[in-house]
mmCIF file of C-alpha atoms in Angstrom:
data_model
loop_
_atom_site.group_PDB
_atom_site.id
_atom_site.type_symbol
_atom_site.label_atom_id
_atom_site.label_comp_id
_atom_site.label_asym_id
_atom_site.label_seq_id
_atom_site.Cartn_x
_atom_site.Cartn_y
_atom_site.Cartn_z
ATOM 1 C CA ALA A 121 29.481 -73.165 33.907
ATOM 2 C CA THR A 122 26.638 -71.760 31.984
ATOM 3 C CA GLY A 123 26.858 -69.918 28.446
ATOM 4 C CA GLY A 124 24.372 -68.370 26.110
ATOM 5 C CA PHE A 125 23.748 -64.869 24.844
ATOM 6 C CA SER A 126 21.193 -62.005 25.407
ATOM 7 C CA ASN A 127 19.553 -59.812 22.819
ATOM 8 C CA VAL A 128 19.147 -56.410 23.636
ATOM 9 C CA GLN A 129 16.705 -54.157 22.217
ATOM 10 C CA THR A 130 15.646 -50.790 22.120
ATOM 11 C CA VAL A 131 12.149 -49.625 22.096
ATOM 12 C CA CYS A 132 10.870 -46.401 21.807
ATOM 13 C CA ILE A 133 7.418 -45.589 23.130
ATOM 14 C CA ASN A 134 4.950 -42.877 23.680
ATOM 15 C CA MET A 135 7.468 -40.144 21.928
ATOM 16 C CA GLU A 136 5.631 -37.270 20.826
ATOM 17 C CA THR A 137 7.028 -34.078 19.057
ATOM 18 C CA ASP A 138 5.630 -30.658 19.111
ATOM 19 C CA ILE A 139 6.686 -27.422 19.329
ATOM 20 C CA SER A 140 5.552 -23.403 20.844
ATOM 21 C CA ALA A 141 6.267 -20.319 19.027
ATOM 22 C CA ASP A 142 5.428 -16.653 19.721
ATOM 23 C CA ASP A 143 3.498 -16.509 16.809
ATOM 24 C CA PHE A 144 2.477 -19.157 13.902
ATOM 25 C CA THR A 145 1.480 -16.403 11.327
ATOM 26 C CA PRO A 146 4.365 -13.663 11.503
ATOM 27 C CA CYS A 147 4.960 -11.115 9.111
ATOM 28 C CA PRO A 148 7.314 -10.691 6.862
ATOM 29 C CA GLY A 149 10.760 -9.775 8.457
ATOM 30 C CA GLN A 150 9.567 -10.557 12.017
ATOM 31 C CA GLU A 151 11.778 -12.800 14.141
ATOM 32 C CA VAL A 152 10.050 -15.956 15.482
ATOM 33 C CA THR A 153 10.868 -17.549 18.703
ATOM 34 C CA PHE A 154 10.502 -21.256 18.458
ATOM 35 C CA THR A 155 10.677 -23.826 21.644
ATOM 36 C CA ASP A 156 10.508 -27.590 21.666
ATOM 37 C CA ILE A 157 7.978 -28.861 24.027
ATOM 38 C CA SER A 158 8.444 -32.498 22.767
ATOM 39 C CA THR A 159 7.931 -35.466 25.292
ATOM 40 C CA SER A 160 9.661 -38.817 25.128
ATOM 41 C CA GLY A 161 8.442 -40.940 28.149
ATOM 42 C CA LEU A 162 11.612 -41.235 29.338
ATOM 43 C CA ILE A 163 13.001 -38.636 31.484
ATOM 44 C CA TYR A 164 16.276 -38.305 33.526
ATOM 45 C CA ASN A 165 17.171 -35.428 35.337
ATOM 46 C CA ASN A 166 14.109 -33.490 34.709
ATOM 47 C CA GLN A 167 15.052 -34.115 30.902
ATOM 48 C CA ASP A 168 13.604 -36.375 28.295
ATOM 49 C CA ILE A 169 14.854 -34.721 25.274
ATOM 50 C CA TYR A 170 18.557 -34.478 24.469
ATOM 51 C CA ASN A 171 19.130 -33.417 21.281
ATOM 52 C CA TRP A 172 16.947 -31.323 18.417
ATOM 53 C CA SER A 173 17.688 -30.978 14.807
ATOM 54 C CA TRP A 174 16.043 -28.069 13.436
ATOM 55 C CA ILE A 175 15.537 -27.695 9.412
ATOM 56 C CA LEU A 176 14.412 -24.385 8.520
ATOM 57 C CA PRO A 177 13.534 -22.368 5.462
ATOM 58 C CA GLY A 178 16.427 -21.656 3.489
ATOM 59 C CA SER A 179 18.201 -24.564 4.384
ATOM 60 C CA ALA A 180 18.962 -22.714 7.562
ATOM 61 C CA THR A 181 20.008 -25.436 10.695
ATOM 62 C CA ALA A 182 19.856 -25.215 14.372
ATOM 63 C CA SER A 183 20.647 -27.447 17.191
ATOM 64 C CA ASP A 184 19.191 -25.729 20.620
ATOM 65 C CA GLU A 185 15.893 -26.160 22.629
ATOM 66 C CA THR A 186 14.527 -22.924 21.998
ATOM 67 C CA ILE A 187 15.771 -20.928 18.339
ATOM 68 C CA ALA A 188 14.792 -17.723 16.801
ATOM 69 C CA PHE A 189 14.565 -17.459 12.962
ATOM 70 C CA THR A 190 13.186 -14.126 10.977
ATOM 71 C CA PHE A 191 10.948 -15.197 8.016
ATOM 72 C CA THR A 192 11.240 -13.235 4.514
ATOM 73 C CA GLU A 193 9.346 -15.272 2.302
ATOM 74 C CA GLU A 194 5.719 -14.520 2.326
ATOM 75 C CA GLY A 195 3.388 -17.505 2.261
ATOM 76 C CA ASP A 196 3.938 -21.131 3.641
ATOM 77 C CA ASN A 197 7.370 -21.790 5.014
ATOM 78 C CA PRO A 198 8.238 -25.307 5.910
ATOM 79 C CA LEU A 199 10.319 -26.379 9.181
ATOM 80 C CA LEU A 200 10.736 -29.681 10.385
ATOM 81 C CA ILE A 201 11.913 -30.562 13.806
ATOM 82 C CA ILE A 202 13.862 -33.996 14.766
ATOM 83 C CA THR A 203 14.369 -34.818 18.605
ATOM 84 C CA THR A 204 16.219 -37.553 20.277
ATOM 85 C CA ASN A 205 15.874 -38.687 23.468
ATOM 86 C CA LEU A 206 17.982 -40.096 26.230
ATOM 87 C CA ILE A 207 18.307 -43.818 24.573
ATOM 88 C CA GLY A 208 18.646 -42.538 21.036
ATOM 89 C CA CYS A 209 14.631 -42.561 19.792
ATOM 90 C CA THR A 210 14.024 -40.031 17.217
ATOM 91 C CA GLU A 211 11.091 -38.427 16.118
ATOM 92 C CA SER A 212 10.283 -35.899 13.895
ATOM 93 C CA GLU A 213 7.723 -33.758 12.846
ATOM 94 C CA PHE A 214 6.791 -30.898 10.113
ATOM 95 C CA PHE A 215 5.269 -27.461 10.614
ATOM 96 C CA THR A 216 3.787 -24.768 8.534
ATOM 97 C CA ILE A 217 4.496 -21.496 9.244
ATOM 98 C CA THR A 218 2.579 -18.989 7.258
ATOM 99 C CA VAL A 219 3.880 -15.599 6.766
ATOM 100 C CA ASP A 220 1.468 -12.938 6.601
ATOM 101 C CA SER A 221 1.466 -10.199 3.860
ATOM 102 C CA ILE A 222 -0.712 -7.551 2.599
ATOM 103 C CA GLU A 223 -0.844 -6.404 -0.619
ATOM 104 C CA VAL A 224 -2.700 -3.299 -1.479
ATOM 105 C CA GLU A 225 -4.042 -1.394 -4.328
ATOM 106 C CA LEU A 226 -4.140 2.742 -4.375
ATOM 107 C CA SER A 227 -5.989 4.863 -6.787
ATOM 108 C CA VAL A 228 -5.906 9.091 -6.759
ATOM 109 C CA GLU A 229 -7.539 11.722 -8.623
ATOM 110 C CA GLY A 230 -5.759 15.107 -8.747
ATOM 111 C CA MET A 231 -6.740 18.065 -7.912
ATOM 112 C CA SER A 232 -9.420 19.859 -10.479
ATOM 113 C CA CYS A 233 -8.217 23.509 -10.559
ATOM 114 C CA PHE A 234 -4.718 25.071 -9.544
ATOM 115 C CA GLY A 235 -4.980 26.193 -5.749
ATOM 116 C CA VAL A 236 -7.973 23.965 -5.272
ATOM 117 C CA ASN A 237 -7.291 21.194 -2.439
ATOM 118 C CA ASP A 238 -9.835 18.928 -3.944
ATOM 119 C CA GLY A 239 -7.254 15.828 -4.677
ATOM 120 C CA THR A 240 -8.610 12.379 -3.412
ATOM 121 C CA ALA A 241 -7.299 8.868 -3.014
ATOM 122 C CA SER A 242 -8.125 5.273 -1.685
ATOM 123 C CA VAL A 243 -6.347 2.219 -0.625
ATOM 124 C CA THR A 244 -7.998 -1.209 -1.103
ATOM 125 C CA PRO A 245 -6.256 -4.287 0.745
ATOM 126 C CA LEU A 246 -6.020 -7.296 -1.606
ATOM 127 C CA SER A 247 -4.624 -9.886 0.761
ATOM 128 C CA GLY A 248 -3.968 -9.995 4.754
ATOM 129 C CA ASP A 249 -6.490 -10.149 7.364
ATOM 130 C CA ALA A 250 -9.335 -8.270 8.090
ATOM 131 C CA PRO A 251 -10.134 -5.911 9.706
ATOM 132 C CA PHE A 252 -7.415 -3.215 8.423
ATOM 133 C CA SER A 253 -6.399 0.151 9.832
ATOM 134 C CA PHE A 254 -5.366 3.003 7.953
ATOM 135 C CA LEU A 255 -3.408 6.247 8.773
ATOM 136 C CA TRP A 256 -2.328 8.674 6.158
ATOM 137 C CA ASP A 257 0.300 11.244 6.825
ATOM 138 C CA ASP A 258 -2.077 14.336 5.204
ATOM 139 C CA PRO A 259 -2.139 17.204 7.696
ATOM 140 C CA LEU A 260 -5.396 15.964 8.428
ATOM 141 C CA ALA A 261 -4.195 12.449 9.578
ATOM 142 C CA GLN A 262 -6.991 10.855 8.040
ATOM 143 C CA THR A 263 -7.821 7.097 9.238
ATOM 144 C CA THR A 264 -10.325 6.269 6.406
ATOM 145 C CA ALA A 265 -9.663 4.013 3.489
ATOM 146 C CA GLU A 266 -10.658 6.852 1.286
ATOM 147 C CA ILE A 267 -9.679 10.597 1.926
ATOM 148 C CA ASN A 268 -10.204 13.747 0.521
ATOM 149 C CA ASP A 269 -9.354 17.523 0.298
ATOM 150 C CA LEU A 270 -5.871 16.702 -0.956
ATOM 151 C CA GLY A 271 -3.549 19.209 -1.870
ATOM 152 C CA PRO A 272 -0.350 18.629 -4.292
ATOM 153 C CA GLY A 273 2.545 16.770 -2.964
ATOM 154 C CA GLU A 274 3.018 12.881 -2.099
ATOM 155 C CA TYR A 275 1.436 10.911 0.606
ATOM 156 C CA GLU A 276 1.969 7.611 2.365
ATOM 157 C CA VAL A 277 -0.652 5.390 3.793
ATOM 158 C CA PHE A 278 -0.154 3.056 6.759
ATOM 159 C CA VAL A 279 -2.326 -0.065 6.356
ATOM 160 C CA THR A 280 -1.967 -2.594 9.199
ATOM 161 C CA ASP A 281 -4.205 -6.162 9.170
ATOM 162 C CA ALA A 282 -5.772 -7.883 12.383
ATOM 163 C CA ALA A 283 -2.618 -9.893 12.555
ATOM 164 C CA GLY A 284 -0.555 -6.636 13.160
ATOM 165 C CA CYS A 285 1.333 -6.898 9.808
ATOM 166 C CA GLU A 286 1.891 -3.428 8.001
ATOM 167 C CA VAL A 287 2.114 -2.451 4.726
ATOM 168 C CA ILE A 288 3.209 1.483 3.628
ATOM 169 C CA GLY A 289 1.596 2.518 0.102
ATOM 170 C CA ASN A 290 2.490 6.012 -1.679
ATOM 171 C CA ILE A 291 0.600 8.123 -3.703
ATOM 172 C CA THR A 292 1.081 11.533 -5.850
ATOM 173 C CA VAL A 293 -1.751 14.198 -6.372
ATOM 174 C CA GLU A 294 -1.137 16.262 -8.936
ATOM 175 C CA GLN A 295 -2.001 20.098 -9.663
ATOM 176 C CA PRO A 296 -2.911 21.282 -12.947
ATOM 177 C CA LEU A 297 -1.315 24.342 -13.975
ATOM 178 C CA LEU A 298 -2.750 28.023 -13.594
ATOM 179 C CA LEU A 299 -5.738 28.774 -16.221
ATOM 180 C CA LEU A 300 -4.238 32.095 -17.698
ATOM 181 C CA ILE A 301 -4.541 33.835 -20.742
ATOM 182 C CA ASP A 302 -0.826 33.464 -22.404
ATOM 183 C CA GLU A 303 -1.908 36.057 -25.402
ATOM 184 C CA LEU A 304 -4.652 38.112 -26.100
ATOM 185 C CA GLU A 305 -5.321 39.158 -30.035
ATOM 186 C CA ILE A 306 -7.357 41.989 -30.412
ATOM 187 C CA ASP A 307 -8.640 43.806 -33.662
ATOM 188 C CA SER A 308 -10.676 46.776 -33.278
ATOM 189 C CA ALA A 309 -13.640 47.470 -35.373
ATOM 190 C CA THR A 310 -14.015 50.101 -38.420
ATOM 191 C CA CYS A 311 -16.065 52.874 -37.146
ATOM 192 C CA GLY A 312 -19.798 51.939 -37.092
ATOM 193 C CA LEU A 313 -19.025 48.470 -38.431
ATOM 194 C CA ASN A 314 -19.330 45.361 -36.738
ATOM 195 C CA ASP A 315 -16.159 43.603 -37.774
ATOM 196 C CA GLY A 316 -13.842 43.673 -34.526
ATOM 197 C CA GLY A 317 -12.353 40.608 -33.190
ATOM 198 C CA ILE A 318 -10.820 38.963 -30.415
ATOM 199 C CA ILE A 319 -8.742 35.983 -30.104
ATOM 200 C CA PHE A 320 -7.703 34.046 -26.775
ATOM 201 C CA HIS A 321 -4.479 32.100 -26.534
ATOM 202 C CA VAL A 322 -4.853 30.215 -23.061
ATOM 203 C CA ASP A 323 -2.339 28.272 -21.218
ATOM 204 C CA GLY A 324 -3.035 25.685 -17.727
ATOM 205 C CA GLY A 325 -5.913 24.395 -16.720
ATOM 206 C CA THR A 326 -7.162 21.007 -18.399
ATOM 207 C CA LEU A 327 -8.258 20.735 -22.246
ATOM 208 C CA PRO A 328 -10.945 21.239 -23.647
ATOM 209 C CA TYR A 329 -11.652 25.211 -22.909
ATOM 210 C CA SER A 330 -14.934 27.126 -23.434
ATOM 211 C CA PHE A 331 -14.984 30.818 -23.998
ATOM 212 C CA GLN A 332 -17.865 33.216 -23.104
ATOM 213 C CA LEU A 333 -18.044 36.767 -23.926
ATOM 214 C CA ASN A 334 -20.745 38.946 -22.405
ATOM 215 C CA PRO A 335 -23.207 40.831 -22.597
ATOM 216 C CA ASP A 336 -23.822 39.262 -26.171
ATOM 217 C CA LEU A 337 -23.204 35.472 -24.294
ATOM 218 C CA MET A 338 -21.818 33.921 -27.014
ATOM 219 C CA VAL A 339 -20.467 30.688 -25.862
ATOM 220 C CA VAL A 340 -18.416 28.863 -28.218
ATOM 221 C CA ASP A 341 -15.504 26.115 -27.601
ATOM 222 C CA ASP A 342 -13.523 28.331 -29.885
ATOM 223 C CA SER A 343 -11.191 31.012 -28.898
ATOM 224 C CA VAL A 344 -11.700 33.739 -31.733
ATOM 225 C CA PHE A 345 -14.605 35.943 -31.765
ATOM 226 C CA THR A 346 -15.256 37.801 -34.864
ATOM 227 C CA ASP A 347 -17.791 40.436 -35.867
ATOM 228 C CA LEU A 348 -17.593 42.528 -32.773
ATOM 229 C CA ALA A 349 -18.279 46.294 -32.347
ATOM 230 C CA ASP A 350 -16.260 48.310 -30.362
ATOM 231 C CA GLY A 351 -16.974 48.486 -27.002
ATOM 232 C CA ILE A 352 -15.925 46.437 -23.474
ATOM 233 C CA TYR A 353 -16.697 42.720 -23.256
ATOM 234 C CA ASN A 354 -16.739 40.833 -20.122
ATOM 235 C CA TYR A 355 -15.368 36.858 -20.845
ATOM 236 C CA GLU A 356 -15.258 33.865 -18.713
ATOM 237 C CA ILE A 357 -13.221 31.159 -19.573
ATOM 238 C CA LYS A 358 -13.702 27.624 -18.107
ATOM 239 C CA ASP A 359 -11.632 24.412 -18.798
ATOM 240 C CA ALA A 360 -13.029 21.022 -18.501
ATOM 241 C CA ASN A 361 -12.942 20.906 -14.753
ATOM 242 C CA ASP A 362 -14.670 24.180 -14.495
ATOM 243 C CA CYS A 363 -11.986 26.214 -13.502
ATOM 244 C CA LEU A 364 -12.780 29.793 -14.074
ATOM 245 C CA LEU A 365 -10.989 32.431 -15.371
ATOM 246 C CA ASN A 366 -12.823 35.818 -16.230
ATOM 247 C CA GLY A 367 -12.157 39.597 -16.574
ATOM 248 C CA GLU A 368 -13.083 42.430 -19.104
ATOM 249 C CA VAL A 369 -11.399 43.760 -22.725
#
C-alpha cells in the first residue's frame, strides 16, 4: 500500500474585468444599461463568468450580467463590479460614470415702452458639452442664444448640448405702464399778462420725465410751466426710454 497526501491549489489567470454601456456620460435622470464583458480564460458551456456583483451609486447593488441604473447625481459617479468564474476566482474593477449637466445664465431686458415689443433675452451656457442648440417658445420660435422683439410675458428656452442633455430656462419680460397724464392743472393768465401756468401730473413709463411746450420750445425737467400767456400749447412728454406722450392744452 502507498500513502501520502495531495495539495491541490487553484490558480487564477487571465481574468480581465470590463463592462459595456449604452452611455458612459449620461444626462441627469437618464437610465443606462450596463453589460459585463469580462473574461476569465476558463469557459464551460460557452460561459466563463458565473457570478456578478455590482456596487452602484447610493449603495445600490445588483447581481445580473446586464443591469440598468438611473443616475441622478451630477458629476463623477463610482461603479464597482466584482466577477467570479467557474472555479471561484474573482476580479474587480472600478469605473467612473460622468453624469453630464448643463448650467445656464439668463439675462433679460424688458420692453422700453408700453405696447412696443422690443424686449430682449439671452442665455449663456456655463457647463455642458459644446456645441449647444437653443429653442425659445416665443412666437417666432427663435433658435439663437440671444433673441429680441419680445412682448410682455414669460418665456422658456430649451438648451441642448452635444451629449443630448437638456435644461430649461425661464425668463419674464416686463412691460412698463402706459405713459399718461394723471392730472392737469391749468391757471389761466390775467388779461394781457403772462402769468398763466400749467402743471402736468404724469404717471406710467420710466422715470425720469422730460417736458416740452411748443411753440415756446421750453424743455424742462420739471412738470411746472409758469409765466404763460393765454393760448393753445402743444406739449411733448418723454420718459427715460423716449416713450412719447403729446397733445395740446
